[in-house]
Amino acid sequence: MTDATANSPQPKSSLLTVSPRVKQRNAAEARFKMYGIAAVMTGLVFLVILLATILFNGVGAFQQTFIEVPVYLDAAKLDKKGERNIDDIKKVSTFGYTPLIENAIFAAVEENVDNNPLTASKETKALISASAAAQVRDVVIANPEMIGETVDFRILAASRVDGYLKGRVTRDSIARDKNIDAVHLDIVDQLRAKGIVKREFNWAFITGADASESRPEQAGMGVSMLGSLFMMLVVLVLSLPIGVAASIYLEEFAPQNKWTDLIEVNISNLAAVPSIVFGILGLAVFIQFAGLPQSAPLVGGLVLTLMTLPTIIISTRASLKSVPPSIRDAALGLGASKMQSVFHHVLPLAMPGILTGTIIGLAQALGETAPLLLIGMVGYIASNYPTGPIAGFMDPNSAMPAQIYEWAKRADPAYYERAWGGIIILLVFLITMNIIAIILRRRFERRW
Amino acid sequence: MYDNPNLERKVAQQDTKISARNVQVFYGDTHAIKDVNIEIPSRTVTAFIGPSGCGKSTFLRCLNRMNDTIDICRVEGDIDLDGENIYDKRVDPVQLRAKVGMVFQKPNPFPKSIYDNIAYGPRIHGLAKNKADLDEIVEKALRRGAIWNEVKDRLHAPGTGLSGGQQQRLCIARAVATEPEVLLMDEPCSALDPIATSQVEELIDELRDQYSVVIVTHSMQQAARVSQKTAFFHLGNLVEYGDTGQIFTNPQDSRTESYITGRIG
């Protein structure tokens, strides 16, 4: 007002020319928009780089090199008594099978490679995985009638051979490698040309168990995926009812006093507590005090439940709060009890928010590694499938993120590739869960 | 009971349905209602008028204990419904609210079907023995809410899909479906256009046959049109209470006169 009176004889301004003040404001607005777009673009670029790196590094883990050869299952070696008694067959260890496989590979090399550089069948050892013998033995034990026949097998190639096909291993890089020679790579080239050495989709990476440090070609995520599944079951079964019940009580029933204030502050604080703290709590309470088994998905699930609860409580309370009070008034005004008004009207309206919060909480728990470190799930070699549902909860196991961490710290570069591949699987799970959350929210969303 | 409606109504009008004595309401430290005494007769429309923030809605919400849901709200004094103190320790507010229904300022149908909106009250109070019974209650309530003809073909469409005026009549029908004795209405027409308002006003007039209706309104014309008794509230005090004709034509208190003639408010 004072400005206007101070410069009272103002020249009449035209609407067609932009005044300097307006020009300045428009410029400021344009600059702000630019900053915003720049920020969003930077974020997007990093996301694209991240996804591209993960895919580039990890996609190799989904392919594996196999050698297809007919193996003669020599009855004289595998069943000396000739009675086909399954107990006798089981007595032959993998050492009995190794020479048969080596002979088979040697024969294939002899047949397909010009001037076979190998002098003895033992030298083919560098081409095949250490797990090949066990693979053949399992098939024979399942089908004892095969003994004495020649059967086609798809044998896992050694990780060096696999790496050579994927470009990870080169003639230079194996110069000081005791496990493989350039000769072997020549053989692989020729066998590949003949279609005996092949790269195929690696189902075993998704369904298989972890392997020892020396055989990365055999390692898979399957068992730790089950570990994660059992943990998520524990988290879901515990945190959803406890979290929702606690939020309903705090939001709808609890009186407003210093005790509920204290609880509220603490729940918000718990959501920000580093997850490793929950891990050490789980170690002290569930393992050392309650005596639950180490490395068990049950304990992992309990720890992750503690971690997920604040997330679920906060999101549930937010969605309860967003239900308009007029709905509660309407129900109470009709003579509904508090509980009826909450369960008949408020909760159904809050459901999409609660479900979304729960799924996001579960997704968070699924990717959590640090608390598992302290209860022994990181570092456990998940090489056996659980024998049943109870064993699934109680027997030691790993979890997906723990498995990735474990692979990433192993020395063999073949494991590096597996770690990236594991990240792809984990991301697929997380994206699936988020999509489910979005679909549920859409499906249940109602207007009022 | 309805053999001689005129006689019945005359008798009933002398009955006191609700009587409030020395009612004080506090919101935390704020003294919102100061020493209100009022006797509300049965089968009458009683209007509460007054400027914004004068406490008329607060007092209305005392009559079915909706203020109980507000933590910081404290009510003192006695309010009797048919001679029973509704603030007695033994009274369950849930039971009270079944007898004293309420319609709110903003139409607030449940996000369910029209049928379920009406049927909800009878269901939780166990008023219907079977499906046919319930159908009948729903139809009766919708007819009494003067909305039956508009919705009878789409009882299972969502109640939130109706227009504002229809929603408010649906809410009134919902309130009468539980067979209350008193119906409290908190500015029921403030969100409605003139046509919907006149429909609701007609409805209120019809409801007078069976219920005591207490209506809070900002519109003095509306109070004059629908009510037989009017109470004027100002700054938490009940300034004047009497027959509507007398309040609007011959107010006793200068504040009432100022408000009615538009000098305060």
XYZ file of C-alpha atoms in Angstrom:
713
model
C 0.000 0.000 0.000
C 2.710 2.458 0.981
C 4.658 1.658 -2.193
C 1.692 2.497 -4.310
C 1.186 5.838 -2.659
C 4.926 6.682 -2.731
C 5.162 6.286 -6.517
C 1.718 7.664 -7.024
C 1.954 9.134 -10.516
C 2.559 5.725 -12.137
C 2.826 5.562 -15.906
C -0.008 3.567 -17.376
C 1.350 0.131 -18.202
C 0.296 -1.955 -21.152
C -0.714 -5.589 -20.759
C 1.087 -6.342 -24.006
C 4.574 -5.565 -22.662
C 5.934 -7.699 -19.840
C 7.047 -5.633 -16.883
C 10.587 -6.187 -15.534
C 9.267 -7.572 -12.197
C 7.107 -10.143 -13.958
C 10.005 -10.984 -16.259
C 12.182 -11.619 -13.204
C 9.573 -13.829 -11.587
C 9.075 -15.818 -14.775
C 12.827 -16.293 -15.086
C 12.991 -17.551 -11.484
C 10.192 -19.989 -12.198
C 11.874 -21.241 -15.354
C 15.160 -21.717 -13.472
C 13.398 -23.677 -10.730
C 11.784 -25.963 -13.295
C 15.196 -26.540 -14.879
C 16.709 -27.518 -11.529
C 13.844 -29.906 -10.975
C 14.214 -31.542 -14.362
C 17.986 -31.764 -13.876
C 17.503 -33.462 -10.507
C 15.029 -35.959 -11.922
C 17.244 -36.672 -14.922
C 20.299 -37.251 -12.722
C 18.310 -39.735 -10.707
C 17.096 -41.486 -13.828
C 20.599 -41.663 -15.317
C 21.937 -43.302 -12.179
C 19.041 -45.735 -12.145
C 19.681 -46.688 -15.768
C 23.415 -47.089 -15.088
C 22.649 -49.247 -12.068
C 20.196 -51.495 -13.895
C 22.442 -51.764 -16.938
C 25.443 -52.721 -14.780
C 23.460 -55.306 -12.896
C 22.088 -56.833 -16.080
C 25.443 -56.717 -17.881
C 27.298 -58.365 -15.029
C 24.629 -60.718 -13.856
C 23.007 -62.091 -16.958
C 25.940 -64.494 -17.476
C 24.988 -66.367 -14.334
C 21.822 -67.542 -16.051
C 23.866 -69.366 -18.697
C 26.113 -72.295 -18.055
C 28.472 -74.421 -20.136
C 27.747 -78.108 -20.419
C 29.563 -80.984 -22.155
C 27.323 -83.566 -23.775
C 28.958 -86.984 -23.916
C 27.840 -90.613 -23.849
C 29.161 -92.224 -20.670
C 29.650 -95.982 -20.506
C 28.382 -97.057 -17.080
C 30.777 -99.964 -16.576
C 29.077 -102.719 -14.591
C 32.432 -104.061 -13.480
C 33.164 -100.796 -11.680
C 29.726 -99.768 -10.454
C 28.254 -103.103 -9.420
C 30.971 -105.649 -8.876
C 28.657 -108.397 -7.617
C 26.336 -107.918 -10.574
C 23.203 -108.322 -8.445
C 21.916 -104.765 -9.050
C 21.376 -104.528 -5.316
C 20.767 -100.850 -4.575
C 22.742 -101.000 -1.317
C 25.789 -102.341 -3.137
C 25.459 -99.651 -5.807
C 25.299 -96.963 -3.157
C 28.579 -98.212 -1.690
C 30.454 -97.030 -4.789
C 31.532 -93.451 -4.082
C 32.072 -90.664 -6.598
C 35.685 -91.865 -6.948
C 34.305 -94.858 -8.793
C 32.524 -92.659 -11.295
C 35.272 -90.120 -12.036
C 37.326 -92.446 -14.320
C 34.217 -93.367 -16.315
C 33.440 -89.721 -17.017
C 37.064 -88.926 -17.793
C 37.143 -91.843 -20.216
C 33.982 -90.580 -21.882
C 35.371 -87.059 -22.307
C 38.691 -88.448 -23.513
C 36.878 -90.520 -26.099
C 34.967 -87.471 -27.255
C 38.181 -85.474 -27.537
C 39.858 -88.340 -29.419
C 36.989 -88.474 -31.855
C 36.441 -84.767 -32.447
C 39.769 -83.034 -32.023
C 42.507 -83.296 -34.606
C 45.820 -84.507 -33.193
C 44.510 -85.105 -29.713
C 47.017 -83.288 -27.503
C 45.990 -85.225 -24.399
C 47.909 -88.346 -23.530
C 45.816 -89.741 -20.698
C 42.139 -89.596 -19.794
C 43.088 -88.016 -16.440
C 44.088 -84.847 -18.257
C 40.437 -84.178 -19.145
C 39.856 -83.398 -15.489
C 40.437 -79.696 -16.149
C 37.430 -79.616 -18.459
C 34.768 -80.952 -16.132
C 33.264 -79.760 -12.895
C 34.232 -81.532 -9.708
C 30.531 -82.091 -9.232
C 30.155 -84.164 -12.408
C 30.792 -87.486 -10.687
C 28.142 -86.796 -8.070
C 25.727 -85.769 -10.814
C 26.198 -89.059 -12.689
C 26.101 -91.087 -9.476
C 22.749 -89.571 -8.485
C 21.270 -90.536 -11.851
C 22.603 -94.091 -11.588
C 21.286 -94.567 -8.059
C 17.876 -93.370 -9.192
C 17.965 -95.653 -12.255
C 20.117 -98.719 -11.441
C 18.945 -100.475 -14.616
C 21.210 -98.110 -16.595
C 24.339 -99.896 -15.346
C 26.163 -101.624 -18.166
C 24.731 -99.315 -20.782
C 26.059 -96.209 -22.503
C 23.963 -93.201 -21.539
C 24.082 -89.614 -22.820
C 24.899 -87.164 -20.046
C 24.966 -83.390 -19.969
C 27.950 -82.840 -17.730
C 28.679 -79.511 -16.063
C 31.873 -77.990 -17.464
C 34.544 -76.604 -15.152
C 34.110 -72.954 -14.209
C 37.295 -72.029 -16.139
C 35.801 -73.504 -19.308
C 32.546 -71.682 -18.623
C 34.494 -68.486 -18.032
C 36.396 -68.983 -21.300
C 33.139 -69.183 -23.224
C 31.841 -66.078 -21.457
C 35.062 -64.155 -22.099
C 36.066 -63.987 -18.453
C 38.971 -66.418 -18.864
C 41.526 -65.843 -21.620
C 44.765 -67.488 -22.651
C 46.640 -64.655 -20.948
C 44.751 -64.910 -17.710
C 45.419 -68.629 -17.321
C 49.183 -68.260 -17.771
C 49.790 -69.001 -14.104
C 46.657 -71.065 -13.476
C 47.437 -74.609 -12.369
C 43.925 -75.819 -13.042
C 43.823 -75.410 -16.800
C 46.218 -75.066 -19.758
C 45.957 -73.408 -23.146
C 45.719 -76.910 -24.599
C 42.409 -77.381 -22.880
C 41.070 -74.149 -24.325
C 42.004 -75.364 -27.815
C 40.068 -78.527 -27.175
C 37.082 -76.530 -25.939
C 37.139 -74.439 -29.116
C 36.990 -77.532 -31.279
C 34.383 -79.314 -29.166
C 32.269 -76.188 -29.227
C 32.425 -76.136 -33.008
C 31.207 -79.741 -33.033
C 28.341 -78.936 -30.658
C 29.601 -81.088 -27.805
C 30.371 -78.140 -25.557
C 27.299 -75.925 -25.269
C 26.059 -72.879 -23.394
C 22.534 -73.346 -22.136
C 20.049 -71.711 -19.801
C 21.041 -72.473 -16.251
C 17.982 -73.607 -14.305
C 20.280 -74.912 -11.595
C 21.252 -71.329 -10.770
C 17.644 -70.533 -9.835
C 16.693 -73.827 -8.219
C 20.009 -75.242 -7.060
C 21.910 -75.235 -3.789
C 25.048 -73.339 -2.902
C 28.337 -75.123 -3.572
C 31.778 -75.099 -2.045
C 34.302 -72.397 -2.842
C 35.970 -74.468 -5.567
C 32.928 -75.197 -7.726
C 31.130 -71.993 -8.601
C 29.677 -73.637 -11.707
C 27.412 -75.684 -9.448
C 26.176 -72.944 -7.109
C 22.541 -71.819 -7.166
C 20.081 -69.636 -5.243
C 17.334 -72.220 -4.708
C 18.031 -73.169 -1.111
C 18.585 -69.621 0.107
C 15.409 -68.623 -1.748
C 13.580 -71.179 0.402
C 15.318 -69.711 3.447
C 13.994 -66.282 2.502
C 10.537 -67.751 1.874
C 10.355 -69.314 5.340
C 11.593 -66.090 6.908
C 8.978 -64.059 5.060
C 6.270 -66.466 6.259
C 7.354 -65.851 9.850
C 7.459 -62.094 9.264
C 4.036 -62.023 7.615
C 2.324 -64.228 10.192
C 3.732 -62.241 13.109
C 4.055 -58.662 11.962
C 0.744 -58.245 10.112
C -1.588 -59.153 13.009
C 0.599 -57.614 15.717
C 1.249 -54.460 13.709
C -2.353 -53.933 12.640
C -3.752 -54.681 16.100
C -1.260 -52.298 17.721
C -2.055 -49.526 15.245
C -5.813 -49.921 15.606
C -5.500 -49.765 19.367
C -3.181 -46.745 19.334
C -5.121 -44.879 16.676
C -8.716 -45.600 17.643
C -8.915 -46.701 21.252
C -5.931 -45.520 23.277
C -6.406 -42.371 25.330
C -4.112 -39.457 24.554
C -1.716 -39.251 27.466
C 1.991 -39.207 28.165
C 2.220 -43.004 28.008
C 0.774 -43.248 24.519
C 2.917 -40.264 23.493
C 5.966 -42.115 24.769
C 4.991 -45.248 22.847
C 4.419 -43.229 19.677
C 7.802 -41.523 19.897
C 9.471 -44.865 20.460
C 7.772 -46.520 17.504
C 8.941 -43.698 15.250
C 12.437 -44.039 16.670
C 12.458 -47.808 16.211
C 11.794 -47.326 12.506
C 15.093 -45.455 12.303
C 17.197 -47.889 14.346
C 19.984 -49.467 12.252
C 19.008 -52.989 11.345
C 22.204 -54.473 12.741
C 20.981 -53.477 16.200
C 17.970 -55.714 15.684
C 20.410 -58.448 14.697
C 22.324 -58.220 17.953
C 19.025 -58.102 19.855
C 17.964 -61.276 18.077
C 21.276 -62.929 18.929
C 20.938 -62.040 22.608
C 17.242 -62.805 23.020
C 16.280 -65.522 20.562
C 19.512 -67.514 20.354
C 21.355 -66.990 23.631
C 18.366 -66.551 25.937
C 15.539 -68.489 24.282
C 17.911 -71.122 22.901
C 16.573 -71.181 19.359
C 18.932 -72.727 16.767
C 21.537 -70.545 15.089
C 21.179 -69.633 11.408
C 17.543 -70.805 11.439
C 15.015 -68.965 9.244
C 12.710 -68.906 12.280
C 15.178 -66.687 14.150
C 15.819 -64.633 11.013
C 12.070 -64.149 10.633
C 11.695 -63.097 14.272
C 14.475 -60.524 13.943
C 13.035 -59.171 10.698
C 9.596 -59.029 12.347
C 11.020 -56.683 14.970
C 12.453 -54.602 12.170
C 9.288 -54.581 10.046
C 6.798 -53.851 12.852
C 7.468 -50.100 13.078
C 7.102 -49.754 9.301
C 3.774 -51.583 9.349
C 2.509 -49.705 12.400
C 3.403 -46.320 10.961
C 1.823 -46.991 7.568
C -1.271 -48.598 9.108
C -1.794 -45.652 11.426
C -1.381 -43.259 8.525
C -4.023 -45.074 6.513
C -6.395 -45.258 9.507
C -5.907 -41.538 9.995
C -6.780 -40.866 6.365
C -10.259 -42.378 6.762
C -12.555 -39.352 7.171
C -13.896 -38.921 10.713
C -17.387 -38.438 9.269
C -17.516 -42.198 8.610
C -16.784 -42.928 12.279
C -19.398 -40.340 13.328
C -21.946 -41.902 10.996
C -21.449 -45.339 12.505
C -21.366 -44.107 16.117
C -24.430 -41.939 15.488
C -26.352 -45.047 14.436
C -25.498 -46.727 17.704
C -22.586 -48.844 16.528
C -20.011 -49.599 19.200
C -16.493 -48.289 18.799
C -15.285 -51.695 17.716
C -18.117 -52.099 15.200
C -17.386 -48.712 13.692
C -13.689 -49.608 13.361
C -14.105 -53.116 12.000
C -17.159 -52.540 9.793
C -16.229 -49.187 8.305
C -12.792 -47.798 9.102
C -10.687 -50.914 8.585
C -12.122 -51.817 5.144
C -11.416 -48.278 3.967
C -7.889 -48.376 5.376
C -7.185 -51.817 3.920
C -5.380 -50.750 0.720
C -2.996 -48.592 2.729
C -2.400 -51.344 5.269
C -1.704 -53.931 2.570
C 0.639 -51.618 0.719
C 2.521 -50.819 3.919
C 2.791 -54.493 4.782
C 4.111 -55.486 1.375
C 6.628 -52.635 1.367
C 7.693 -53.729 4.866
C 8.075 -57.317 3.663
C 10.069 -56.185 0.637
C 12.356 -54.254 2.955
C 12.785 -57.309 5.165
C 13.463 -59.505 2.135
C 16.457 -57.390 1.142
C 17.877 -56.991 4.637
C 21.335 -58.472 5.216
C 22.879 -56.871 8.278
C 20.735 -58.467 11.024
C 21.267 -61.900 9.447
C 25.013 -61.414 9.883
C 24.709 -61.651 13.645
C 22.422 -64.654 13.842
C 24.649 -66.726 11.583
C 22.666 -66.759 8.349
C 25.444 -64.976 6.489
C 28.371 -67.335 5.946
C 26.315 -70.475 6.202
C 26.799 -72.601 3.066
C 23.247 -73.419 2.063
C 24.074 -76.654 0.272
C 21.129 -78.809 1.349
C 17.432 -78.436 0.776
C 15.334 -78.453 3.941
C 13.724 -81.872 4.400
C 10.291 -80.572 5.326
C 8.342 -77.552 6.501
C 9.499 -77.810 10.112
C 13.099 -78.276 9.042
C 12.563 -75.291 6.757
C 11.999 -73.122 9.807
C 14.423 -74.750 12.228
C 17.386 -76.025 10.182
C 20.254 -73.687 9.363
C 19.826 -71.916 6.073
C 20.887 -68.782 4.290
C 18.750 -66.079 2.708
C 18.902 -64.405 -0.682
C 20.762 -61.222 0.293
C 23.022 -63.224 2.614
C 23.768 -65.593 -0.250
C 24.676 -62.692 -2.528
C 26.958 -61.270 0.139
C 28.550 -64.661 0.609
C 29.241 -65.068 -3.105
C 30.548 -61.552 -3.478
C 33.245 -62.166 -0.886
C 34.497 -65.471 -2.345
C 37.790 -65.377 -4.239
C 36.857 -67.058 -7.524
C 35.750 -64.494 -10.144
C 33.080 -66.960 -11.274
C 31.342 -66.221 -7.958
C 31.423 -62.511 -8.722
C 29.201 -63.192 -11.696
C 26.873 -65.287 -9.530
C 26.542 -62.449 -7.023
C 25.308 -60.123 -9.767
C 22.974 -62.836 -11.008
C 21.652 -63.232 -7.464
C 20.962 -59.504 -7.348
C 18.866 -59.849 -10.499
C 16.770 -62.586 -8.849
C 16.363 -60.533 -5.683
C 15.322 -57.467 -7.691
C 12.778 -59.526 -9.612
C 11.233 -60.557 -6.294
C 11.199 -56.992 -4.985
C 9.683 -55.609 -8.179
C 7.036 -58.354 -8.121
C 6.114 -57.494 -4.543
C 5.876 -53.805 -5.350
C 3.679 -54.526 -8.349
C 1.414 -56.642 -6.147
C 1.216 -53.721 -3.720
C 0.227 -51.360 -6.522
C -2.387 -53.770 -7.874
C -3.902 -54.310 -4.428
C -4.060 -50.596 -3.822
C -5.811 -50.047 -7.148
C -8.182 -52.945 -6.588
C -9.322 -51.940 -3.110
C -9.250 -48.198 -3.496
C -12.666 -46.693 -2.854
C -13.926 -43.184 -2.877
C -16.094 -41.547 -0.309
C -52.148 -45.375 19.310
C -53.017 -43.622 16.063
C -56.788 -43.841 16.533
C -57.025 -40.240 17.484
C -53.922 -38.530 16.234
C -54.978 -35.038 17.204
C -55.596 -35.915 20.780
C -52.415 -37.969 20.924
C -50.378 -35.098 19.594
C -51.805 -32.606 22.012
C -50.946 -34.828 24.951
C -47.570 -35.611 23.570
C -46.681 -31.986 23.099
C -46.975 -31.409 26.762
C -44.544 -34.251 27.486
C -40.955 -33.332 28.026
C -38.686 -35.616 26.046
C -35.326 -34.196 26.992
C -34.611 -31.961 29.900
C -31.218 -30.420 30.536
C -30.250 -28.810 33.813
C -27.139 -26.710 34.488
C -25.196 -28.219 31.596
C -21.596 -27.047 31.319
C -19.230 -28.214 28.578
C -15.474 -27.680 28.614
C -13.022 -28.259 25.776
C -9.779 -28.442 27.715
C -9.740 -24.999 29.370
C -12.392 -23.446 27.125
C -15.827 -23.125 28.695
C -17.956 -23.849 25.625
C -21.442 -24.234 27.135
C -22.376 -22.196 30.178
C -25.143 -23.342 32.442
C -27.772 -24.326 29.913
C -31.269 -25.304 31.082
C -33.761 -26.441 28.477
C -36.785 -28.707 28.182
C -37.345 -30.196 24.758
C -40.883 -31.504 24.206
C -41.637 -34.685 22.359
C -42.996 -34.751 18.816
C -41.880 -31.240 18.094
C -39.217 -29.702 15.942
C -36.892 -27.637 18.072
C -34.411 -25.364 16.322
C -31.116 -24.173 17.794
C -29.955 -20.940 16.227
C -27.071 -18.609 16.938
C -23.869 -17.251 15.428
C -20.939 -19.535 14.554
C -19.078 -20.850 17.563
C -21.915 -20.161 19.966
C -22.046 -23.772 21.120
C -25.280 -24.927 19.520
C -23.656 -27.898 17.773
C -21.706 -28.745 20.898
C -24.875 -28.806 22.930
C -26.612 -30.928 20.289
C -23.794 -33.459 20.470
C -24.262 -33.646 24.239
C -27.747 -34.999 23.704
C -26.513 -38.306 22.314
C -23.108 -38.205 23.979
C -21.189 -37.865 20.705
C -18.890 -35.577 22.661
C -17.636 -38.665 24.482
C -15.502 -39.404 21.424
C -13.546 -36.186 21.947
C -10.866 -36.816 24.559
C -10.562 -33.272 25.900
C -14.297 -32.650 26.148
C -15.915 -32.672 29.594
C -19.662 -32.410 30.290
C -21.171 -31.413 33.647
C -24.775 -31.182 34.757
C -27.725 -33.472 34.043
C -29.462 -34.307 30.786
C -32.538 -36.503 31.181
C -34.161 -38.488 28.403
C -37.629 -39.559 29.533
C -36.562 -38.893 33.090
C -33.370 -40.956 32.943
C -30.038 -39.206 33.244
C -28.073 -40.040 30.099
C -24.790 -39.154 31.813
C -25.408 -41.737 34.528
C -22.495 -44.153 34.936
C -24.756 -47.091 34.113
C -25.781 -45.689 30.727
C -24.030 -47.206 27.751
C -23.687 -44.478 25.091
C -24.107 -47.107 22.381
C -27.581 -47.929 23.682
C -28.387 -44.253 24.029
C -27.418 -43.506 20.412
C -29.789 -46.182 19.183
C -32.587 -44.126 20.804
C -31.207 -40.725 19.834
C -30.237 -40.774 16.178
C -28.129 -38.170 14.452
C -27.797 -36.611 11.005
C -24.641 -34.659 10.309
C -23.782 -31.451 8.529
C -22.038 -33.109 5.617
C -23.834 -36.074 4.049
C -21.769 -39.066 5.138
C -23.105 -42.250 3.572
C -20.957 -45.329 4.044
C -19.063 -46.285 0.884
C -21.423 -49.233 0.482
C -24.634 -49.880 -1.404
C -27.773 -47.857 -0.668
C -29.366 -50.975 0.764
C -26.443 -51.686 3.076
C -26.371 -48.087 4.240
C -29.949 -48.359 5.500
C -29.664 -51.965 6.666
C -26.552 -51.362 8.754
C -28.333 -49.926 11.810
C -31.125 -52.530 11.916
C -28.507 -55.268 11.468
C -26.318 -54.245 14.388
C -29.339 -53.715 16.614
C -30.948 -56.993 15.568
C -34.186 -55.354 14.431
C -34.780 -57.773 11.569
C -35.418 -61.469 12.000
C -34.822 -62.408 8.388
C -34.076 -61.061 4.931
C -37.697 -60.255 4.112
C -38.020 -58.348 7.359
C -34.907 -56.370 6.574
C -36.115 -55.607 3.042
C -39.288 -54.229 4.543
C -37.411 -52.069 7.063
C -35.193 -50.700 4.295
C -38.145 -49.849 2.101
C -40.016 -48.202 4.968
C -37.009 -46.124 5.949
C -36.329 -45.030 2.369
C -39.991 -44.079 1.949
C -39.856 -42.095 5.156
C -36.665 -40.461 3.933
C -38.615 -39.406 0.795
C -36.006 -40.984 -1.442
C -37.587 -44.381 -2.198
C -38.873 -43.430 -5.648
C -35.486 -42.186 -6.723
C -33.462 -45.206 -5.607
C -35.834 -48.174 -5.645
C -34.358 -49.426 -8.933
C -30.755 -49.209 -7.797
C -30.706 -50.303 -4.187
C -27.393 -52.036 -4.754
C -25.635 -49.093 -6.329
C -23.158 -47.299 -4.058
C -24.687 -44.673 -1.785
C -21.767 -42.367 -2.498
C -22.865 -42.141 -6.134
C -26.009 -40.137 -5.276
C -26.249 -36.361 -5.489
C -25.658 -34.279 -2.358
C -29.345 -33.809 -1.557
C -30.090 -37.472 -2.169
C -27.165 -38.458 0.030
C -28.477 -36.321 2.874
C -31.947 -37.831 2.581
C -30.293 -41.245 2.501
C -28.530 -40.349 5.751
C -31.841 -39.273 7.275
C -33.436 -42.528 6.114
C -30.495 -44.383 7.619
C -31.018 -42.598 10.922
C -34.758 -43.349 11.059
C -34.204 -47.003 10.106
C -32.991 -47.765 13.621
C -36.327 -46.490 15.040
C -34.933 -43.734 17.261
C -37.103 -41.625 19.552
C -35.192 -38.416 19.038
C -33.508 -37.261 15.845
C -30.682 -34.748 16.108
C -29.774 -32.830 12.969
C -26.639 -30.757 12.799
C -27.106 -28.193 9.994
C -28.490 -30.883 7.686
C -29.024 -28.503 4.761
C -25.830 -26.462 4.838
C -24.336 -28.441 1.950
C -27.524 -28.554 -0.126
C -29.063 -26.429 -2.844
C -32.474 -24.748 -2.295
C -34.460 -27.539 -3.951
C -32.827 -30.284 -1.912
C -33.214 -28.084 1.151
C -36.939 -27.747 0.676
C -37.223 -31.517 0.217
C -35.374 -32.112 3.457
C -37.495 -29.501 5.245
C -40.686 -31.195 4.119
C -39.255 -34.407 5.380
C -38.476 -32.897 8.776
C -42.029 -31.717 9.047
C -43.307 -35.236 8.370
C -40.902 -36.772 10.864
C -42.431 -34.626 13.616
C -45.356 -37.095 13.753
C -43.205 -39.727 15.358
C -40.013 -38.180 16.607
C -38.684 -35.308 18.559
C -36.487 -33.496 16.087
C -33.765 -31.143 17.228
C -32.185 -29.189 14.405
C -29.200 -26.870 14.447
C -29.347 -24.330 11.666
C -27.634 -21.190 10.490
C -30.620 -20.108 8.488
C -33.221 -18.217 10.466
C -35.727 -18.650 7.678
C -35.294 -22.377 7.959
C -35.788 -22.265 11.712
C -38.928 -20.224 11.205
C -40.219 -22.603 8.538
C -39.680 -25.961 10.199
C -39.645 -25.511 13.953
C -42.229 -25.052 16.646
C -39.719 -24.178 19.319
C -36.547 -22.150 18.925
C -33.560 -21.718 21.203
C -31.078 -18.907 20.649
C -27.511 -19.509 21.758
C -24.883 -16.834 22.104
C -21.288 -17.263 23.344
C -22.149 -20.539 25.059
C -25.234 -19.212 26.801
C -28.806 -20.164 26.067
C -30.124 -16.638 25.715
C -33.721 -17.279 24.935
C -35.974 -20.268 24.383
C -39.619 -20.254 23.430
C -42.196 -20.796 20.728
C -40.768 -20.067 17.300
C -43.401 -17.445 16.503
C -42.694 -15.591 19.673
C -38.882 -15.658 19.240
C -39.063 -14.285 15.723
C -41.773 -11.708 16.254
C -41.397 -10.663 19.825
C -38.010 -11.546 21.269
C -37.580 -10.792 24.956
C -33.810 -10.387 24.959
C -32.012 -7.592 23.126
C -29.307 -10.005 21.908
C -31.922 -12.207 20.253
C -33.397 -9.216 18.574
C -30.005 -8.029 17.357
C -29.240 -11.448 15.919
C -32.572 -11.855 14.210
C -32.408 -8.441 12.690
C -28.820 -9.112 11.546
C -26.905 -6.755 13.795
C -24.765 -9.513 15.407
C -23.726 -12.858 14.115
